[in-house]
Amino acid sequence: QLQLQESGPGLVKPSETLSLTCSVSGGSINNKNYYWGWIRQPPGKGLEWIGSIHYSGTTYYTPSLNSRVTISVDTSKNQLSLRLSSVTAADTAVYYCARHSYYYDSSGSFYYFDYWGQGTLVTVSS
Amino acid sequence: QSALTQPPSASGSPGQSVTISCTGSISDVGTYKYVSWYQQHPGKAPKLLIYEVNKRPSGVPDRFSGSKSGNTASLTVSGLQAEDEADYYCNSYAGGNNWVFGTGTKVTVL
């Protein structure tokens, strides 16, 4: 069974860089049919897609965060990482990593987030 | 890219049906069939319920169904059960490898 686990500091100071890692177990990141995404959820609010990365390095980001976000992948460790620079209180959220199915074949098309980590709360505060 | 619009809340009695709307634009829901729905219980990660507008992954009860008309997608939960009380989110492809979630709907089982 595929499992994803986020890790990283739970507290980040304003203007600094938020860094998180997502470890994937029970399956390989090296699969052409899947991207691996980051989604966040401010306390009491809705979900926001941050971006997704393919093991090849192809990356897509949401336009509103494009200037501050970097997602990378380490295939040797089966991990993906998120870096968000110049954070403010508005970046306080639970951050989730998820498998982003991203393919079509003869049986149909498969574009969705099907496996999620448990999420990790990151608070931006001095 | 703006979030898709969902009603903040919806409710129904056990056994009844509830339908949640997800309104976007011609740039997302209105053009693409890649609409998915997620259920989220408090303190838990979201769970995939529906993909490609109306397809259910293995293991999701057929009480959950999806549809789309124009710029609005909908999720219907039939035969409401206590465990269906949760938050529900839609998600749509918005072109240019961009994805957008809905604002979320809290479903209460009365």
PDB file of C-alpha atoms in Angstrom:
ATOM      1  CA  GLN A   1       0.000   0.000   0.000  1.00  0.00           C
ATOM      2  CA  LEU A   2       1.375   3.356  -1.022  1.00  0.00           C
ATOM      3  CA  GLN A   3       2.103   5.680   1.891  1.00  0.00           C
ATOM      4  CA  LEU A   4       3.221   9.282   1.973  1.00  0.00           C
ATOM      5  CA  GLN A   5       4.658  11.067   4.990  1.00  0.00           C
ATOM      6  CA  GLU A   6       5.389  14.776   5.288  1.00  0.00           C
ATOM      7  CA  SER A   7       8.124  16.054   7.563  1.00  0.00           C
ATOM      8  CA  GLY A   8       9.755  19.352   8.418  1.00  0.00           C
ATOM      9  CA  PRO A   9       9.753  22.248  10.875  1.00  0.00           C
ATOM     10  CA  GLY A  10       6.408  23.115  12.390  1.00  0.00           C
ATOM     11  CA  LEU A  11       7.377  26.738  12.986  1.00  0.00           C
ATOM     12  CA  VAL A  12       8.934  29.148  10.503  1.00  0.00           C
ATOM     13  CA  LYS A  13       9.703  32.836  11.000  1.00  0.00           C
ATOM     14  CA  PRO A  14       8.233  35.480   8.697  1.00  0.00           C
ATOM     15  CA  SER A  15      10.381  36.248   5.625  1.00  0.00           C
ATOM     16  CA  GLU A  16      12.204  32.927   5.952  1.00  0.00           C
ATOM     17  CA  THR A  17      11.891  29.832   3.764  1.00  0.00           C
ATOM     18  CA  LEU A  18       9.537  26.960   4.530  1.00  0.00           C
ATOM     19  CA  SER A  19      11.023  23.565   3.707  1.00  0.00           C
ATOM     20  CA  LEU A  20       9.166  20.246   3.779  1.00  0.00           C
ATOM     21  CA  THR A  21       9.930  16.729   2.632  1.00  0.00           C
ATOM     22  CA  CYS A  22       7.517  13.997   1.588  1.00  0.00           C
ATOM     23  CA  SER A  23       8.747  10.414   1.861  1.00  0.00           C
ATOM     24  CA  VAL A  24       7.009   7.867  -0.345  1.00  0.00           C
ATOM     25  CA  SER A  25       6.935   4.194   0.630  1.00  0.00           C
ATOM     26  CA  GLY A  26       5.207   1.141  -0.804  1.00  0.00           C
ATOM     27  CA  GLY A  27       5.818   2.293  -4.368  1.00  0.00           C
ATOM     28  CA  SER A  28       8.300   4.100  -6.555  1.00  0.00           C
ATOM     29  CA  ILE A  29       8.249   7.752  -7.492  1.00  0.00           C
ATOM     30  CA  ASN A  30       9.751   6.649 -10.814  1.00  0.00           C
ATOM     31  CA  ASN A  31       6.495   6.017 -12.644  1.00  0.00           C
ATOM     32  CA  LYS A  32       5.693   7.889 -15.832  1.00  0.00           C
ATOM     33  CA  ASN A  33       1.976   7.966 -15.046  1.00  0.00           C
ATOM     34  CA  TYR A  34       2.217   9.952 -11.858  1.00  0.00           C
ATOM     35  CA  TYR A  35       3.159  13.372 -10.690  1.00  0.00           C
ATOM     36  CA  TRP A  36       3.599  14.125  -6.997  1.00  0.00           C
ATOM     37  CA  GLY A  37       1.890  17.156  -5.604  1.00  0.00           C
ATOM     38  CA  TRP A  38       1.763  19.549  -2.694  1.00  0.00           C
ATOM     39  CA  ILE A  39      -1.573  20.900  -1.450  1.00  0.00           C
ATOM     40  CA  ARG A  40      -2.111  23.164   1.546  1.00  0.00           C
ATOM     41  CA  GLN A  41      -5.034  24.052   3.791  1.00  0.00           C
ATOM     42  CA  PRO A  42      -5.028  27.100   6.090  1.00  0.00           C
ATOM     43  CA  PRO A  43      -6.720  26.437   9.435  1.00  0.00           C
ATOM     44  CA  GLY A  44     -10.486  26.326   8.959  1.00  0.00           C
ATOM     45  CA  LYS A  45     -10.210  27.017   5.234  1.00  0.00           C
ATOM     46  CA  GLY A  46     -10.204  25.169   1.925  1.00  0.00           C
ATOM     47  CA  LEU A  47      -7.628  23.272  -0.086  1.00  0.00           C
ATOM     48  CA  GLU A  48      -5.143  25.000  -2.384  1.00  0.00           C
ATOM     49  CA  TRP A  49      -3.022  23.179  -4.973  1.00  0.00           C
ATOM     50  CA  ILE A  50       0.551  24.414  -4.772  1.00  0.00           C
ATOM     51  CA  GLY A  51       2.216  22.405  -7.509  1.00  0.00           C
ATOM     52  CA  SER A  52       3.153  18.979  -8.843  1.00  0.00           C
ATOM     53  CA  ILE A  53       6.365  17.338 -10.048  1.00  0.00           C
ATOM     54  CA  HIS A  54       7.182  14.351 -12.274  1.00  0.00           C
ATOM     55  CA  TYR A  55      10.157  12.130 -11.503  1.00  0.00           C
ATOM     56  CA  SER A  56      11.707  13.458 -14.714  1.00  0.00           C
ATOM     57  CA  GLY A  57      11.792  16.902 -13.106  1.00  0.00           C
ATOM     58  CA  THR A  58       8.888  18.470 -15.001  1.00  0.00           C
ATOM     59  CA  THR A  59       7.153  20.790 -12.595  1.00  0.00           C
ATOM     60  CA  TYR A  60       3.922  22.767 -12.573  1.00  0.00           C
ATOM     61  CA  TYR A  61       3.071  25.472 -10.032  1.00  0.00           C
ATOM     62  CA  THR A  62      -0.052  27.420  -9.224  1.00  0.00           C
ATOM     63  CA  PRO A  63       0.380  30.913 -10.721  1.00  0.00           C
ATOM     64  CA  SER A  64      -0.193  32.756  -7.450  1.00  0.00           C
ATOM     65  CA  LEU A  65       2.795  31.069  -5.782  1.00  0.00           C
ATOM     66  CA  ASN A  66       5.006  30.564  -8.812  1.00  0.00           C
ATOM     67  CA  SER A  67       7.539  33.234  -7.802  1.00  0.00           C
ATOM     68  CA  ARG A  68       8.083  31.794  -4.307  1.00  0.00           C
ATOM     69  CA  VAL A  69       7.789  28.026  -4.657  1.00  0.00           C
ATOM     70  CA  THR A  70      10.209  25.295  -5.671  1.00  0.00           C
ATOM     71  CA  ILE A  71       9.325  21.612  -5.763  1.00  0.00           C
ATOM     72  CA  SER A  72      12.065  19.061  -6.298  1.00  0.00           C
ATOM     73  CA  VAL A  73      12.372  15.289  -6.371  1.00  0.00           C
ATOM     74  CA  ASP A  74      15.075  12.905  -5.155  1.00  0.00           C
ATOM     75  CA  THR A  75      14.456   9.596  -6.880  1.00  0.00           C
ATOM     76  CA  SER A  76      17.276   7.875  -4.993  1.00  0.00           C
ATOM     77  CA  LYS A  77      15.486   8.571  -1.717  1.00  0.00           C
ATOM     78  CA  ASN A  78      11.949   8.289  -3.137  1.00  0.00           C
ATOM     79  CA  GLN A  79      11.205  11.748  -1.804  1.00  0.00           C
ATOM     80  CA  LEU A  80       9.874  15.065  -2.978  1.00  0.00           C
ATOM     81  CA  SER A  81      10.465  18.415  -1.363  1.00  0.00           C
ATOM     82  CA  LEU A  82       8.771  21.780  -1.100  1.00  0.00           C
ATOM     83  CA  ARG A  83      10.432  25.126  -0.561  1.00  0.00           C
ATOM     84  CA  LEU A  84       8.368  28.286  -0.133  1.00  0.00           C
ATOM     85  CA  SER A  85      10.305  31.492   0.283  1.00  0.00           C
ATOM     86  CA  SER A  86       9.493  34.819   1.950  1.00  0.00           C
ATOM     87  CA  VAL A  87       6.700  33.336   4.036  1.00  0.00           C
ATOM     88  CA  THR A  88       4.103  35.382   5.889  1.00  0.00           C
ATOM     89  CA  ALA A  89       1.332  34.490   8.312  1.00  0.00           C
ATOM     90  CA  ALA A  90      -0.872  33.786   5.296  1.00  0.00           C
ATOM     91  CA  ASP A  91       1.282  30.741   4.563  1.00  0.00           C
ATOM     92  CA  THR A  92       0.284  29.118   7.858  1.00  0.00           C
ATOM     93  CA  ALA A  93      -1.432  25.897   6.864  1.00  0.00           C
ATOM     94  CA  VAL A  94      -1.499  22.131   6.940  1.00  0.00           C
ATOM     95  CA  TYR A  95       0.662  21.017   4.041  1.00  0.00           C
ATOM     96  CA  TYR A  96      -0.178  17.739   2.308  1.00  0.00           C
ATOM     97  CA  CYS A  97       1.738  15.768  -0.269  1.00  0.00           C
ATOM     98  CA  ALA A  98      -0.256  13.566  -2.619  1.00  0.00           C
ATOM     99  CA  ARG A  99       0.146  11.329  -5.621  1.00  0.00           C
ATOM    100  CA  HIS A 100      -1.200  13.146  -8.661  1.00  0.00           C
ATOM    101  CA  SER A 101      -2.328  10.627 -11.262  1.00  0.00           C
ATOM    102  CA  TYR A 102      -1.694  12.258 -14.637  1.00  0.00           C
ATOM    103  CA  TYR A 103      -2.255   9.973 -17.603  1.00  0.00           C
ATOM    104  CA  TYR A 104      -4.657   8.482 -20.084  1.00  0.00           C
ATOM    105  CA  ASP A 105      -4.711   5.137 -21.827  1.00  0.00           C
ATOM    106  CA  SER A 106      -7.104   2.908 -23.734  1.00  0.00           C
ATOM    107  CA  SER A 107      -9.243   2.454 -20.634  1.00  0.00           C
ATOM    108  CA  GLY A 108      -9.719   6.109 -19.904  1.00  0.00           C
ATOM    109  CA  SER A 109      -8.132   9.175 -18.380  1.00  0.00           C
ATOM    110  CA  PHE A 110      -6.813   9.420 -14.847  1.00  0.00           C
ATOM    111  CA  TYR A 111      -6.269  12.887 -13.473  1.00  0.00           C
ATOM    112  CA  TYR A 112      -6.759  13.129  -9.730  1.00  0.00           C
ATOM    113  CA  PHE A 113      -5.067  13.073  -6.327  1.00  0.00           C
ATOM    114  CA  ASP A 114      -5.491   9.524  -5.044  1.00  0.00           C
ATOM    115  CA  TYR A 115      -3.010   8.958  -2.201  1.00  0.00           C
ATOM    116  CA  TRP A 116      -2.409  11.613   0.446  1.00  0.00           C
ATOM    117  CA  GLY A 117      -0.067  12.043   3.366  1.00  0.00           C
ATOM    118  CA  GLN A 118      -1.508  12.810   6.776  1.00  0.00           C
ATOM    119  CA  GLY A 119      -0.464  16.435   6.506  1.00  0.00           C
ATOM    120  CA  THR A 120       1.827  18.583   8.611  1.00  0.00           C
ATOM    121  CA  LEU A 121       0.964  21.920  10.207  1.00  0.00           C
ATOM    122  CA  VAL A 122       3.378  24.730   9.515  1.00  0.00           C
ATOM    123  CA  THR A 123       2.914  27.931  11.478  1.00  0.00           C
ATOM    124  CA  VAL A 124       4.557  31.162  10.377  1.00  0.00           C
ATOM    125  CA  SER A 125       5.262  33.283  13.418  1.00  0.00           C
ATOM    126  CA  SER A 126       8.105  35.153  15.052  1.00  0.00           C
TER     127      SER A 126
ATOM    128  CA  GLN B   1      -6.961  31.469 -10.919  1.00  0.00           C
ATOM    129  CA  SER B   2      -9.922  31.756  -8.538  1.00  0.00           C
ATOM    130  CA  ALA B   3     -11.227  28.909  -6.426  1.00  0.00           C
ATOM    131  CA  LEU B   4     -14.310  27.138  -7.709  1.00  0.00           C
ATOM    132  CA  THR B   5     -17.465  28.189  -5.875  1.00  0.00           C
ATOM    133  CA  GLN B   6     -19.261  25.740  -3.593  1.00  0.00           C
ATOM    134  CA  PRO B   7     -22.053  26.409  -1.084  1.00  0.00           C
ATOM    135  CA  PRO B   8     -20.600  26.664   2.443  1.00  0.00           C
ATOM    136  CA  SER B   9     -23.015  24.114   3.827  1.00  0.00           C
ATOM    137  CA  ALA B  10     -25.582  21.463   2.966  1.00  0.00           C
ATOM    138  CA  SER B  11     -27.610  19.099   5.085  1.00  0.00           C
ATOM    139  CA  GLY B  12     -30.013  16.205   4.987  1.00  0.00           C
ATOM    140  CA  SER B  13     -31.563  13.557   7.183  1.00  0.00           C
ATOM    141  CA  PRO B  14     -30.350   9.958   7.174  1.00  0.00           C
ATOM    142  CA  GLY B  15     -31.548   8.191   4.061  1.00  0.00           C
ATOM    143  CA  GLN B  16     -32.121  11.400   2.146  1.00  0.00           C
ATOM    144  CA  SER B  17     -30.022  12.806  -0.689  1.00  0.00           C
ATOM    145  CA  VAL B  18     -27.905  15.939  -0.769  1.00  0.00           C
ATOM    146  CA  THR B  19     -26.401  17.594  -3.839  1.00  0.00           C
ATOM    147  CA  ILE B  20     -23.401  19.895  -3.744  1.00  0.00           C
ATOM    148  CA  SER B  21     -22.634  22.258  -6.602  1.00  0.00           C
ATOM    149  CA  CYS B  22     -19.214  23.367  -7.825  1.00  0.00           C
ATOM    150  CA  THR B  23     -19.322  26.382 -10.103  1.00  0.00           C
ATOM    151  CA  GLY B  24     -16.376  27.440 -12.200  1.00  0.00           C
ATOM    152  CA  SER B  25     -16.027  29.014 -15.619  1.00  0.00           C
ATOM    153  CA  ILE B  26     -15.431  28.216 -19.265  1.00  0.00           C
ATOM    154  CA  SER B  27     -11.729  28.162 -18.352  1.00  0.00           C
ATOM    155  CA  ASP B  28     -12.040  25.136 -16.092  1.00  0.00           C
ATOM    156  CA  VAL B  29     -15.198  23.137 -15.331  1.00  0.00           C
ATOM    157  CA  GLY B  30     -16.923  24.317 -18.495  1.00  0.00           C
ATOM    158  CA  THR B  31     -14.217  23.027 -20.811  1.00  0.00           C
ATOM    159  CA  TYR B  32     -12.577  20.047 -19.152  1.00  0.00           C
ATOM    160  CA  LYS B  33     -13.899  16.685 -17.966  1.00  0.00           C
ATOM    161  CA  TYR B  34     -11.194  16.400 -15.312  1.00  0.00           C
ATOM    162  CA  VAL B  35     -13.377  17.203 -12.339  1.00  0.00           C
ATOM    163  CA  SER B  36     -12.818  15.226  -9.143  1.00  0.00           C
ATOM    164  CA  TRP B  37     -14.409  15.260  -5.701  1.00  0.00           C
ATOM    165  CA  TYR B  38     -12.864  14.684  -2.278  1.00  0.00           C
ATOM    166  CA  GLN B  39     -14.285  13.938   1.168  1.00  0.00           C
ATOM    167  CA  GLN B  40     -12.461  15.215   4.231  1.00  0.00           C
ATOM    168  CA  HIS B  41     -13.293  14.314   7.818  1.00  0.00           C
ATOM    169  CA  PRO B  42     -12.028  16.611  10.592  1.00  0.00           C
ATOM    170  CA  GLY B  43      -8.305  16.292  11.135  1.00  0.00           C
ATOM    171  CA  LYS B  44      -7.921  13.831   8.279  1.00  0.00           C
ATOM    172  CA  ALA B  45      -6.499  13.960   4.768  1.00  0.00           C
ATOM    173  CA  PRO B  46      -8.927  14.262   1.850  1.00  0.00           C
ATOM    174  CA  LYS B  47     -10.142  11.077   0.189  1.00  0.00           C
ATOM    175  CA  LEU B  48     -10.881  10.724  -3.518  1.00  0.00           C
ATOM    176  CA  LEU B  49     -14.573  10.048  -4.200  1.00  0.00           C
ATOM    177  CA  ILE B  50     -15.153  10.846  -7.870  1.00  0.00           C
ATOM    178  CA  TYR B  51     -12.905  11.505 -10.859  1.00  0.00           C
ATOM    179  CA  GLU B  52     -13.515  12.518 -14.470  1.00  0.00           C
ATOM    180  CA  VAL B  53     -16.870  14.053 -13.449  1.00  0.00           C
ATOM    181  CA  ASN B  54     -18.710  10.816 -12.667  1.00  0.00           C
ATOM    182  CA  LYS B  55     -16.320   7.894 -12.213  1.00  0.00           C
ATOM    183  CA  ARG B  56     -15.872   6.190  -8.854  1.00  0.00           C
ATOM    184  CA  PRO B  57     -12.575   4.646  -7.740  1.00  0.00           C
ATOM    185  CA  SER B  58     -12.705   1.105  -6.469  1.00  0.00           C
ATOM    186  CA  GLY B  59     -14.103   0.978  -2.948  1.00  0.00           C
ATOM    187  CA  VAL B  60     -16.223   4.128  -3.113  1.00  0.00           C
ATOM    188  CA  PRO B  61     -19.917   3.332  -2.525  1.00  0.00           C
ATOM    189  CA  ASP B  62     -22.304   3.945  -5.425  1.00  0.00           C
ATOM    190  CA  ARG B  63     -24.202   6.302  -3.117  1.00  0.00           C
ATOM    191  CA  PHE B  64     -21.759   8.905  -4.372  1.00  0.00           C
ATOM    192  CA  SER B  65     -22.331  10.160  -7.896  1.00  0.00           C
ATOM    193  CA  GLY B  66     -21.160  13.077  -9.984  1.00  0.00           C
ATOM    194  CA  SER B  67     -22.382  15.062 -12.956  1.00  0.00           C
ATOM    195  CA  LYS B  68     -21.648  18.222 -14.884  1.00  0.00           C
ATOM    196  CA  SER B  69     -23.667  20.767 -16.807  1.00  0.00           C
ATOM    197  CA  GLY B  70     -22.019  23.772 -18.374  1.00  0.00           C
ATOM    198  CA  ASN B  71     -19.697  25.466 -15.898  1.00  0.00           C
ATOM    199  CA  THR B  72     -21.141  23.629 -12.879  1.00  0.00           C
ATOM    200  CA  ALA B  73     -20.280  20.181 -11.569  1.00  0.00           C
ATOM    201  CA  SER B  74     -22.313  18.446  -8.902  1.00  0.00           C
ATOM    202  CA  LEU B  75     -21.827  15.709  -6.325  1.00  0.00           C
ATOM    203  CA  THR B  76     -24.861  13.823  -5.042  1.00  0.00           C
ATOM    204  CA  VAL B  77     -24.781  11.732  -1.904  1.00  0.00           C
ATOM    205  CA  SER B  78     -27.768   9.412  -1.816  1.00  0.00           C
ATOM    206  CA  GLY B  79     -28.995   7.469   1.183  1.00  0.00           C
ATOM    207  CA  LEU B  80     -27.176   9.767   3.607  1.00  0.00           C
ATOM    208  CA  GLN B  81     -25.401   8.039   6.467  1.00  0.00           C
ATOM    209  CA  ALA B  82     -23.923   9.468   9.631  1.00  0.00           C
ATOM    210  CA  GLU B  83     -20.404   8.849   8.370  1.00  0.00           C
ATOM    211  CA  ASP B  84     -21.060  11.067   5.340  1.00  0.00           C
ATOM    212  CA  GLU B  85     -20.882  14.114   7.620  1.00  0.00           C
ATOM    213  CA  ALA B  86     -17.699  15.762   6.379  1.00  0.00           C
ATOM    214  CA  ASP B  87     -16.299  18.515   4.188  1.00  0.00           C
ATOM    215  CA  TYR B  88     -16.409  18.006   0.430  1.00  0.00           C
ATOM    216  CA  TYR B  89     -14.177  19.633  -2.173  1.00  0.00           C
ATOM    217  CA  CYS B  90     -14.266  19.652  -5.942  1.00  0.00           C
ATOM    218  CA  ASN B  91     -11.169  20.019  -8.092  1.00  0.00           C
ATOM    219  CA  SER B  92     -10.872  20.841 -11.783  1.00  0.00           C
ATOM    220  CA  TYR B  93      -8.224  21.127 -14.431  1.00  0.00           C
ATOM    221  CA  ALA B  94      -7.937  24.781 -15.448  1.00  0.00           C
ATOM    222  CA  GLY B  95      -5.699  24.488 -18.481  1.00  0.00           C
ATOM    223  CA  GLY B  96      -1.969  25.074 -18.738  1.00  0.00           C
ATOM    224  CA  ASN B  97      -1.271  22.267 -16.250  1.00  0.00           C
ATOM    225  CA  ASN B  98      -3.040  24.281 -13.579  1.00  0.00           C
ATOM    226  CA  TRP B  99      -5.454  22.750 -11.066  1.00  0.00           C
ATOM    227  CA  VAL B 100      -7.987  24.510  -8.861  1.00  0.00           C
ATOM    228  CA  PHE B 101      -9.986  23.357  -5.844  1.00  0.00           C
ATOM    229  CA  GLY B 102     -13.441  24.431  -4.783  1.00  0.00           C
ATOM    230  CA  THR B 103     -14.153  26.463  -1.663  1.00  0.00           C
ATOM    231  CA  GLY B 104     -15.540  23.440   0.151  1.00  0.00           C
ATOM    232  CA  THR B 105     -18.935  22.401   1.486  1.00  0.00           C
ATOM    233  CA  LYS B 106     -19.681  21.149   4.978  1.00  0.00           C
ATOM    234  CA  VAL B 107     -22.311  18.423   4.892  1.00  0.00           C
ATOM    235  CA  THR B 108     -24.315  17.872   8.061  1.00  0.00           C
ATOM    236  CA  VAL B 109     -26.417  14.779   8.634  1.00  0.00           C
ATOM    237  CA  LEU B 110     -29.388  15.932  10.691  1.00  0.00           C
TER     238      LEU B 110
END
